[in-house]
Amino acid sequence: MSAKLPVIAISTFFSAWLFLPDFTISLLDYVGIYAIVVLGLVIMTGVAGMTSFGQAAFVGIGAYATAWVTTSLFIADNLGNLLDPSFLPWVGLVFGLMITYALAWFLGVITLNLSGFYLPLCTIAWGLSFYYLFGNLEFLGGHTGITSIPPLSISTYSLISPRSFGCVIWLIFFLLLWLMHNLLDSREGRAIQSLKSGRLMAESMGINTSSYRAKVFMLAALMASTSGWLYSHFQRFVNPTPFNLSSSIEYLFMAVIGGAAYLWGAVLGSGLITFIKSYLQDIIPSIFGSNINPESIIFGLIMLFILQYYPNGLWPGLIKLFLSFVKPKKKFHIDKYEPSELNSRNMPPKGTLILDAKGVTKRFGGLVANRSVSLDLNAGEIHALIGPNGAGKSTIFNILSGVDFPSEGQVELLGESMRGKVARDFATRGLGRTFQHVRLLRSQSVLDNVALGAHLRGHFGWLACMLRLDRREERAIQLEAIEQIRRCGLAGSENAIASSLSLGKQRIVEIARALSGQPVALLLDEPAAGLRHLEKKDLASLLMQLRLEGLSILIIEHDMEFVMHLADRITVLDFGTVIATGTPQEIQKNPRVLDAYLGIDEQSEGSL
Ligand code: ADP
Ligand code: MG
């Protein structure tokens, strides 16, 4: 999006602030408080794909922490002489954030590695338990809660009116929005976005998915806690009710209605729901009388209606409406290519032993998928792995890329034993790969997908990315991605959405993504499957070019003609065992190979 639009929107918002009626300002204050929680949820649920039904608990922790700090006699006795009382809310903020950080870390360690619906279920469980905890702790006032919380004050000015306090709320919201926007627009943001597509792909790009998930979770919790702090000093009293499960669900609703994958959706969702609810509360008694309360049913129907017609939330639709105002993304110029900004490795000289599988056996229960398979790959060669379906090709491929472990034997990468190492470690040491079933971030641009491959070549962390200190490096990553897209013959498709490309092109995007990581070895799982004749020819010339540049390539392929013209060496697997290794000419004449292929029924894909 053009940078001007948000600036105009925010300036208009703050200008209107002076003129809006008090009632609207109060509602907008709530919208801002909710939007901060929802912003965290957008990152966590919409962007990173982890659903939380427990966000209100963190709001509660932030709210109660500051309520306790600013009202407790214990604090007054101990800190009263050291600090001016007007400073206590800030102590409360830090205290709340610290508790939230510790708790989120603890809960994250226990729950985040759960898959499927176990994570949402766990969030419900701890969301509920915090609610009861707030109500049962006597020093937090039990179900009555804590009253007489002081307002926030900045030096001597007390922010007691909704209009003045709202400025703080919205300044914090827009600041967080800016930080989150920057974060998502960076190398670390791409890594966060890749979490949604599952572990396999992200880990193969060198991303520590467990650590990223935990960090995203803590980030969302800290935002919720900040929102609770604001809530406490806005309301000036707290009790457990606003931090119950139904509030958590409402936050999720806000995220989904606004557009769970869009940062601005957080404002839209919280705004819409807050205003709709307030409006319904006003008009429904005048229609139905005050004895009947059909608000929640009508509210539910409105939500259903919106989700039915806008399953991705309302923000994308709104953006489309404004699309004519939005400038297309800047085009990059290759001549400004600055690879020196990025980590780069020395490529091993031609002929170096890169990857070496030694006597690998893999058992799945009683089934032996690989039996004492030995296979090596040298720099500057294309080595093809062929064999009938079920021969064990994918199994050895997974072992060679660290996705699976051998039952016996071991794999060495650049002379180093990879025993006990995971896919991420293989990527760090220079192994790039593609997937048999294409694994791209479907709704992202080709450029973003390819740039993800360069993840390990950058080094700026979350905070630096949020503050935009990574711009030079980010530009170098983007230029590297553009260079690889061009190298693979996809120039011009940089801004295309990945899922809009043909399957063949998507496979090439995967190769470009692997190349951005500057790999020493490239593992390709059936890259020619689904490609048209001309596309296959282009792929073959690309692979030959890469070989010429010193890359080593291991390729699983079904198309024999393709392999015979391309490979320097071929290894044939049958029933999990290597039955032949040699040049294409040797393989074509090998009686065991002919038997394995021609001995099986005619319909086999792998007939010679
Ligand atoms: P290919 O890729 O050559 O078609 P695979 O390596 O996928 O063959 O499979 C080899 C054998 O191992 C097959 O019989 C397959 O059913 C079995 N197999 C593969 N993965 C698993 C698994 N995760 N669990 C159990 N059996 C598996
Ligand atoms: Mg396979």
XYZ file of C-alpha atoms and ligand atoms in Angstrom:
636
model
C 0.000 0.000 0.000
C 1.189 3.497 -0.672
C 2.721 5.019 2.447
C 0.649 8.195 2.092
C -2.767 6.643 2.673
C -2.188 5.524 6.257
C -0.644 8.889 7.109
C -3.690 10.707 5.700
C -6.062 8.334 7.513
C -4.290 8.763 10.852
C -4.046 12.558 10.545
C -7.754 12.795 9.680
C -8.555 10.598 12.633
C -6.660 12.785 15.104
C -8.083 16.001 13.607
C -11.612 14.655 13.962
C -10.793 13.834 17.572
C -11.254 17.481 18.583
C -14.769 17.715 17.156
C -16.406 14.352 17.760
C -19.117 14.183 20.449
C -18.192 12.818 23.889
C -20.171 9.634 23.471
C -18.401 8.722 20.221
C -15.044 9.507 21.806
C -15.767 7.121 24.678
C -16.716 4.385 22.249
C -13.607 5.065 20.195
C -11.499 4.724 23.340
C -12.875 1.232 23.784
C -12.307 0.506 20.114
C -8.646 1.492 20.531
C -8.242 -0.638 23.653
C -9.751 -3.662 21.904
C -7.859 -3.008 18.687
C -4.538 -3.416 20.517
C -5.528 -6.937 21.591
C -6.877 -7.709 18.138
C -3.666 -6.486 16.499
C -1.789 -9.137 18.457
C -4.388 -11.714 17.449
C -4.050 -10.768 13.788
C -0.321 -11.517 13.949
C -0.816 -14.674 15.947
C -3.932 -16.147 14.361
C -4.295 -14.507 10.975
C -0.644 -14.309 10.021
C 1.042 -17.127 11.938
C -1.944 -19.494 12.045
C -2.209 -20.148 15.804
C -5.714 -19.733 17.169
C -6.075 -18.399 20.697
C -9.265 -18.383 22.731
C -7.431 -17.098 25.749
C -6.324 -13.590 24.863
C -8.653 -11.938 27.402
C -6.685 -13.619 30.185
C -3.581 -11.645 29.214
C -5.671 -8.470 29.083
C -6.718 -9.358 32.612
C -3.140 -9.836 33.755
C -2.186 -6.399 32.442
C -5.277 -4.831 33.999
C -4.946 -6.488 37.394
C -1.190 -5.954 37.599
C -1.493 -2.186 37.338
C -4.650 -2.121 39.470
C -2.786 -3.896 42.234
C 0.389 -1.822 41.931
C -1.474 1.483 41.997
C -3.849 0.624 44.862
C -2.058 -1.794 47.153
C -0.897 -0.637 50.552
C 2.115 -2.871 50.261
C 3.400 -0.920 47.258
C 2.439 2.411 48.831
C 4.413 1.497 51.964
C 7.473 0.320 50.104
C 7.652 2.538 47.037
C 5.697 5.506 48.387
C 8.788 7.339 49.602
C 10.805 6.638 46.480
C 8.318 7.429 43.752
C 5.740 10.063 43.063
C 2.302 8.322 43.063
C 1.649 9.613 39.535
C 4.477 7.369 38.435
C 2.912 4.168 39.757
C 0.789 3.383 36.667
C 4.013 3.144 34.663
C 5.417 0.760 37.251
C 2.141 -1.135 36.857
C 2.668 -1.329 33.098
C 6.166 -2.746 33.435
C 5.045 -5.123 36.172
C 2.135 -6.371 34.029
C 4.352 -6.841 30.995
C 6.878 -8.778 33.058
C 4.289 -11.163 34.467
C 2.747 -11.590 31.032
C 6.131 -12.285 29.487
C 6.960 -14.954 32.050
C 3.509 -16.567 31.875
C 3.312 -16.491 28.101
C 6.750 -18.056 27.916
C 5.711 -20.789 30.320
C 2.369 -21.456 28.610
C 4.042 -21.286 25.212
C 6.562 -23.950 26.139
C 3.775 -26.280 27.261
C 1.156 -25.674 24.600
C 2.678 -24.320 21.414
C 4.020 -27.571 20.108
C 0.558 -29.073 20.216
C -0.938 -29.569 16.807
C -4.413 -29.395 15.344
C -7.177 -28.274 17.664
C -5.223 -29.080 20.839
C -3.702 -25.616 20.911
C -7.083 -23.787 20.737
C -8.416 -26.192 23.383
C -5.504 -25.424 25.666
C -6.006 -21.695 25.227
C -9.624 -22.166 26.302
C -8.434 -24.092 29.349
C -6.005 -21.473 30.579
C -8.332 -18.650 29.566
C -10.958 -20.140 31.869
C -8.566 -20.851 34.702
C -7.256 -17.280 34.774
C -10.782 -15.975 34.917
C -11.518 -18.067 38.001
C -8.155 -17.195 39.488
C -8.881 -13.460 39.230
C -12.195 -14.046 40.988
C -10.747 -16.198 43.759
C -7.723 -14.212 44.812
C -8.594 -12.153 47.813
C -5.858 -9.564 47.380
C -7.309 -8.865 43.912
C -10.701 -8.170 45.424
C -12.343 -11.465 44.430
C -15.407 -11.099 42.216
C -15.933 -7.507 43.318
C -12.575 -6.560 41.909
C -10.423 -3.498 42.618
C -11.777 0.055 42.677
C -10.272 3.550 42.945
C -7.569 2.918 40.381
C -5.916 6.297 39.725
C -6.072 7.802 36.250
C -2.990 7.992 34.117
C -1.110 11.247 34.392
C 1.690 12.721 32.398
C 3.750 14.963 34.698
C 1.045 16.989 36.465
C -1.607 16.597 33.798
C -4.166 13.968 34.712
C -5.654 12.132 31.718
C -9.062 11.802 33.245
C -11.314 12.743 30.324
C -11.977 10.146 27.617
C -10.803 12.677 25.038
C -7.349 13.117 26.550
C -6.946 9.485 27.563
C -8.063 8.388 24.099
C -5.087 10.203 22.608
C -2.762 7.947 24.607
C -4.729 4.844 23.599
C -4.660 5.666 19.919
C -1.057 6.836 19.933
C -0.083 3.493 21.428
C -2.255 1.649 18.921
C -0.833 3.443 15.904
C 2.690 3.045 17.221
C 2.146 -0.706 17.591
C 0.505 -0.827 14.170
C 3.569 0.829 12.656
C 5.931 -1.544 14.464
C 3.920 -4.583 13.373
C 3.715 -3.331 9.823
C 7.491 -2.994 9.756
C 7.955 -6.390 11.315
C 5.781 -8.105 8.715
C 7.541 -6.200 5.953
C 10.898 -7.752 6.805
C 12.894 -10.950 6.748
C 11.563 -11.858 10.191
C 8.029 -11.081 9.032
C 8.370 -13.465 6.123
C 9.476 -16.131 8.576
C 6.398 -15.434 10.725
C 4.173 -15.668 7.653
C 5.737 -18.983 6.714
C 4.614 -20.566 10.006
C 1.089 -20.879 8.685
C 2.138 -23.288 5.960
C 3.364 -25.880 8.444
C 6.740 -26.775 9.850
C 8.307 -28.725 7.002
C 8.792 -25.903 4.529
C 9.739 -23.248 7.082
C 12.266 -25.489 8.810
C 13.786 -26.351 5.442
C 14.360 -22.627 4.894
C 16.315 -22.612 8.164
C 13.534 -21.140 10.301
C 13.285 -22.354 13.884
C 9.520 -22.711 13.902
C 9.165 -23.504 17.620
C 11.067 -20.407 18.590
C 9.139 -18.186 16.155
C 5.817 -19.538 17.330
C 6.768 -18.843 20.930
C 7.895 -15.320 20.079
C 4.699 -14.536 18.174
C 2.645 -15.879 21.044
C 4.528 -13.720 23.550
C 4.230 -10.670 21.337
C 0.435 -11.073 21.115
C 0.254 -11.636 24.882
C 2.285 -8.481 25.576
C -0.033 -6.435 23.386
C -3.058 -7.863 25.196
C -1.430 -6.982 28.506
C -0.781 -3.398 27.345
C -4.424 -3.150 26.389
C -5.388 -4.353 29.885
C -3.223 -1.657 31.427
C -5.045 1.012 29.419
C -8.398 -0.536 30.259
C -7.640 -0.425 33.990
C -6.744 3.270 33.983
C -9.616 4.143 31.682
C -12.329 2.325 33.656
C -10.636 3.009 37.007
C -11.910 -0.288 38.360
C -11.487 -3.918 37.377
C -13.354 -7.133 38.066
C -12.984 -10.550 36.408
C -15.974 -10.279 34.014
C -14.303 -8.532 31.046
C -11.541 -11.148 31.018
C -13.706 -14.222 30.584
C -13.902 -16.687 27.736
C -16.658 -14.841 25.891
C -14.477 -11.728 25.709
C -11.703 -13.830 24.220
C -14.135 -15.112 21.633
C -15.237 -11.573 20.899
C -11.620 -10.542 20.263
C -11.332 -13.398 17.802
C -14.550 -12.260 16.152
C -13.144 -8.772 15.801
C -10.018 -10.159 14.138
C -11.973 -12.376 11.769
C -14.594 -9.786 10.815
C -11.954 -7.138 10.180
C -9.777 -9.531 8.226
C -7.593 -11.817 10.306
C -4.619 -11.550 7.986
C -4.618 -7.735 7.814
C -3.196 -5.388 10.420
C -5.697 -2.653 9.610
C -8.428 -5.249 9.935
C -7.832 -4.965 13.699
C -9.223 -1.411 13.760
C -12.009 -2.235 11.373
C -13.108 -5.337 13.297
C -12.981 -3.792 16.753
C -14.644 -0.625 15.485
C -17.482 -2.431 13.754
C -18.249 -4.781 16.600
C -18.072 -2.102 19.276
C -20.315 0.277 17.345
C -22.775 -2.420 16.251
C -23.140 -3.657 19.835
C -23.617 -0.185 21.199
C -26.158 0.629 18.496
C -28.078 -2.583 19.113
C -28.199 -1.862 22.837
C -29.762 1.496 22.046
C -32.347 0.581 19.481
C -33.454 -2.894 20.541
C -35.282 -1.866 23.752
C -37.240 0.707 21.747
C -38.402 -2.003 19.320
C -38.847 -5.047 21.544
C -39.327 -3.353 24.901
C -36.924 -3.737 27.757
C -38.055 -7.231 28.823
C -36.705 -9.098 25.841
C -33.006 -9.139 25.048
C -32.465 -10.438 21.542
C -29.201 -8.444 21.091
C -26.906 -11.416 21.080
C -29.073 -13.259 18.541
C -29.210 -10.269 16.216
C -25.510 -9.664 16.757
C -24.805 -13.313 15.921
C -26.889 -13.077 12.756
C -25.002 -9.986 11.602
C -21.698 -11.768 12.205
C -22.901 -14.826 10.286
C -24.000 -12.644 7.420
C -20.655 -10.856 7.205
C -18.649 -14.069 7.396
C -20.854 -15.718 4.776
C -20.165 -12.983 2.245
C -16.689 -11.933 3.369
C -14.917 -15.036 4.654
C -11.580 -13.198 4.636
C -13.013 -10.300 6.612
C -14.036 -6.851 5.463
C -10.631 -5.228 5.116
C -9.625 -6.848 1.783
C -12.916 -5.666 0.260
C -12.342 -2.158 1.516
C -8.844 -2.178 0.078
C -10.184 -3.259 -3.301
C -12.506 -0.289 -3.205
C -9.554 2.016 -2.772
C -7.346 0.118 -5.165
C -7.455 2.870 -7.744
C -5.676 5.159 -5.263
C -3.012 2.641 -4.454
C 0.207 2.786 -6.391
C 1.737 -0.446 -7.666
C 4.871 -1.666 -5.893
C 8.158 -0.153 -6.930
C 10.108 -1.930 -9.616
C 13.624 -2.881 -8.645
C 16.702 -2.446 -10.760
C 19.122 -5.299 -10.912
C 22.082 -2.995 -11.570
C 21.927 -1.913 -7.933
C 22.516 -5.485 -6.832
C 24.404 -5.478 -3.518
C 25.038 -9.084 -2.564
C 27.808 -8.052 -0.160
C 25.138 -7.032 2.354
C 24.202 -10.677 2.829
C 25.956 -13.615 4.391
C 27.488 -15.671 1.655
C 29.456 -18.876 1.597
C 32.445 -20.077 -0.373
C 31.322 -22.573 -2.941
C 33.289 -25.837 -2.777
C 35.439 -26.580 -5.865
C 34.108 -28.898 -8.539
C 34.297 -32.543 -7.601
C 34.174 -32.004 -3.815
C 32.098 -34.622 -2.019
C 29.056 -32.706 -0.835
C 26.485 -35.157 0.380
C 27.237 -38.711 1.386
C 24.701 -41.268 2.582
C 26.470 -44.242 4.150
C 24.567 -47.499 4.510
C 21.244 -45.849 5.297
C 18.499 -48.185 6.415
C 15.064 -46.876 7.245
C 12.344 -48.979 8.794
C 8.726 -48.003 9.270
C 7.649 -50.655 11.751
C 8.196 -53.916 9.910
C 8.545 -52.282 6.499
C 12.066 -51.596 5.286
C 11.769 -48.523 3.036
C 15.545 -48.159 2.528
C 17.964 -51.032 2.938
C 21.613 -50.052 3.376
C 21.441 -47.323 0.750
C 24.715 -45.577 -0.094
C 24.557 -42.533 -2.308
C 26.838 -39.577 -2.868
C 26.717 -36.220 -4.574
C 29.686 -34.180 -5.816
C 29.981 -30.481 -6.542
C 29.166 -29.703 -10.156
C 27.208 -32.846 -10.972
C 23.596 -33.751 -11.539
C 22.764 -37.034 -9.897
C 19.380 -38.554 -10.631
C 17.523 -40.947 -8.375
C 15.057 -43.162 -10.162
C 13.011 -46.225 -9.354
C 9.476 -47.565 -9.481
C 6.776 -46.221 -7.166
C 7.307 -47.257 -3.595
C 11.028 -47.932 -4.186
C 12.021 -45.657 -1.307
C 13.108 -42.525 -3.194
C 11.157 -40.028 -1.117
C 12.275 -41.791 2.044
C 15.979 -41.394 1.283
C 15.317 -37.844 0.090
C 13.782 -36.989 3.467
C 16.775 -38.485 5.240
C 19.208 -36.577 3.026
C 17.453 -33.310 3.861
C 17.115 -33.876 7.605
C 13.330 -34.249 7.560
C 13.596 -37.829 8.801
C 16.243 -39.846 10.636
C 17.852 -43.059 9.422
C 17.302 -46.207 11.511
C 20.872 -47.217 10.712
C 23.744 -45.607 8.859
C 24.336 -41.891 8.564
C 24.475 -38.887 6.283
C 27.448 -36.556 5.932
C 27.147 -33.045 4.545
C 30.429 -31.418 3.493
C 32.324 -34.018 5.501
C 30.381 -33.410 8.701
C 28.210 -36.116 10.262
C 24.581 -34.968 10.420
C 23.543 -37.476 13.063
C 20.826 -35.961 15.246
C 20.587 -32.852 13.077
C 17.259 -31.491 11.779
C 16.221 -29.940 8.455
C 17.140 -26.487 9.723
C 20.738 -27.581 10.325
C 20.946 -29.045 6.843
C 19.735 -25.721 5.428
C 22.285 -23.806 7.498
C 25.073 -25.933 6.027
C 23.965 -25.188 2.484
C 21.321 -27.671 1.479
C 18.507 -26.224 -0.613
C 15.458 -28.196 -1.622
C 12.109 -28.193 -3.350
C 9.055 -30.276 -2.511
C 7.215 -32.947 -4.467
C 3.952 -31.232 -3.550
C 4.673 -27.549 -4.066
C 4.877 -25.671 -0.771
C 4.634 -21.970 -1.482
C 2.933 -19.249 0.539
C 0.044 -19.227 -1.874
C -1.375 -15.793 -1.239
C 2.017 -14.069 -1.278
C 3.933 -12.651 -4.180
C 6.582 -14.615 -6.029
C 9.124 -12.106 -4.720
C 8.180 -12.707 -1.080
C 8.275 -16.450 -1.595
C 11.698 -16.380 -3.164
C 13.010 -13.907 -0.575
C 12.037 -16.372 2.148
C 14.751 -18.660 0.784
C 17.361 -16.056 1.749
C 16.252 -16.095 5.381
C 19.527 -17.446 6.718
C 21.558 -14.877 4.833
C 20.251 -11.952 6.856
C 20.813 -11.290 10.531
C 18.594 -8.456 11.809
C 16.259 -9.502 14.641
C 12.671 -8.606 15.510
C 13.300 -5.318 17.235
C 15.607 -4.045 14.512
C 13.034 -5.028 11.889
C 10.237 -3.289 13.816
C 12.329 -0.132 13.904
C 13.250 -0.443 10.243
C 16.974 -0.678 10.910
C 17.144 -3.566 8.453
C 16.357 -1.592 5.302
C 19.718 -2.015 3.555
C 19.801 -5.708 4.266
C 16.141 -6.111 3.287
C 16.829 -4.395 0.000
C 19.758 -6.708 -0.612
C 17.509 -9.709 0.117
C 14.872 -8.424 -2.294
C 17.452 -7.819 -4.976
C 18.901 -11.260 -4.406
C 15.388 -12.702 -4.820
C 14.851 -10.703 -8.014
C 18.194 -11.926 -9.318
C 17.219 -15.554 -8.661
C 13.786 -15.064 -10.224
C 15.503 -13.694 -13.306
C 18.075 -16.491 -13.278
C 15.248 -19.030 -13.347
C 13.548 -17.314 -16.258
C 10.613 -15.844 -14.367
C 11.530 -12.154 -14.755
C 8.363 -10.060 -14.752
C 6.481 -12.355 -12.358
C 7.955 -10.809 -9.187
C 4.704 -9.263 -8.038
C 2.414 -12.058 -9.217
C 0.606 -13.950 -6.467
C 2.171 -17.405 -6.194
C -1.090 -19.324 -6.539
C -1.908 -17.523 -9.785
C 1.017 -19.212 -11.579
C 0.807 -22.528 -13.394
C 2.021 -25.561 -11.458
C 5.135 -25.693 -13.629
C 6.016 -22.110 -12.815
C 5.348 -22.683 -9.136
C 7.929 -25.459 -9.210
C 10.423 -23.037 -10.736
C 9.603 -20.516 -7.995
C 10.557 -23.221 -5.498
C 13.899 -23.632 -7.254
C 14.446 -19.860 -7.201
C 13.591 -19.861 -3.495
C 16.157 -22.566 -2.830
C 18.750 -20.663 -4.877
C 18.289 -17.474 -2.833
C 19.803 -19.374 0.065
C 22.988 -19.808 -1.980
C 22.988 -23.582 -1.537
C 25.935 -25.880 -2.224
C 23.551 -28.721 -3.019
C 20.082 -28.633 -4.453
C 17.643 -31.487 -3.840
C 14.743 -31.542 -6.273
C 11.795 -33.876 -5.784
C 10.177 -34.490 -9.173
C 10.630 -30.941 -10.475
C 9.412 -31.836 -13.962
C 6.088 -33.329 -12.851
C 3.199 -31.395 -14.345
C 5.431 -29.355 -16.650
C 4.675 -28.906 -20.319
C 7.231 -29.957 -22.928
C 8.733 -26.500 -23.393
C 8.788 -25.860 -19.683
C 10.706 -29.106 -19.231
C 13.257 -27.970 -21.791
C 13.669 -24.676 -19.951
C 14.044 -26.487 -16.657
C 16.688 -28.771 -18.141
C 18.714 -25.835 -19.433
C 18.385 -24.065 -16.077
C 19.689 -27.138 -14.259
C 22.565 -27.501 -16.714
C 23.434 -23.850 -16.196
C 23.423 -24.335 -12.416
C 25.680 -27.364 -12.783
C 28.060 -25.267 -14.836
C 28.153 -22.741 -11.997
C 29.372 -25.484 -9.663
C 26.144 -26.457 -7.919
C 25.468 -30.097 -7.151
C 21.975 -31.317 -7.857
C 20.203 -34.447 -6.685
C 16.999 -34.987 -8.568
C 14.184 -37.505 -8.230
C 12.457 -37.806 -11.539
C 9.978 -40.032 -13.323
C 10.493 -38.711 -16.822
C 13.261 -40.981 -18.136
C 13.946 -39.018 -21.268
C 14.425 -35.901 -19.169
C 16.811 -37.682 -16.798
C 18.829 -39.475 -19.461
C 19.712 -36.221 -21.174
C 20.439 -34.339 -18.035
C 22.118 -36.508 -15.425
C 25.809 -37.233 -15.070
C 25.065 -40.183 -12.853
C 21.953 -42.178 -12.103
C 21.160 -44.307 -9.071
C 18.328 -46.808 -9.342
C 16.380 -47.896 -6.294
C 14.137 -50.924 -6.207
C 12.394 -52.264 -3.098
C 14.486 -49.902 -1.006
C 17.814 -51.198 -2.315
C 20.272 -49.595 -4.739
C 20.345 -51.926 -7.730
C 22.597 -49.847 -9.969
C 24.644 -46.651 -10.105
C 26.332 -45.318 -13.226
C 26.189 -43.049 -16.239
C 22.910 -42.870 -18.180
C 24.416 -45.143 -20.866
C 25.412 -47.771 -18.313
C 22.036 -47.630 -16.621
C 20.154 -48.000 -19.894
C 21.966 -51.278 -20.534
C 21.940 -52.634 -17.005
C 19.967 -55.914 -16.969
C 18.808 -55.505 -13.346
C 17.412 -52.078 -14.161
C 15.673 -53.350 -17.286
C 14.230 -56.156 -15.226
C 13.027 -53.822 -12.473
C 11.303 -51.547 -14.934
C 10.182 -53.898 -17.649
C 9.396 -56.675 -15.209
C 6.656 -54.590 -13.617
C 3.330 -54.031 -15.251
C 3.069 -51.851 -18.326
C 1.102 -49.114 -16.590
C 4.018 -48.143 -14.369
C 4.971 -44.519 -14.831
C 8.625 -45.426 -14.904
C 8.908 -47.536 -18.044
C 12.202 -47.044 -19.844
P 8.866 -43.611 -3.572
O 9.100 -42.193 -3.261
O 10.036 -44.268 -4.240
O 7.625 -43.827 -4.368
P 8.609 -43.884 -0.716
O 9.970 -43.590 -0.226
O 7.585 -42.856 -0.607
O 8.689 -44.422 -2.219
O 8.078 -45.162 0.039
C 8.795 -46.371 0.197
C 7.999 -47.321 1.060
O 7.948 -46.848 2.392
C 6.557 -47.457 0.590
O 6.174 -48.799 0.731
C 5.794 -46.586 1.553
O 4.499 -47.068 1.736
C 6.607 -46.683 2.814
N 6.542 -45.476 3.613
C 6.991 -44.257 3.255
N 6.819 -43.380 4.240
C 6.236 -44.049 5.269
C 5.805 -43.691 6.577
N 5.946 -42.440 7.049
N 5.257 -44.642 7.348
C 5.125 -45.899 6.898
N 5.505 -46.301 5.683
C 6.063 -45.392 4.866
Mg 7.897 -40.377 -3.788
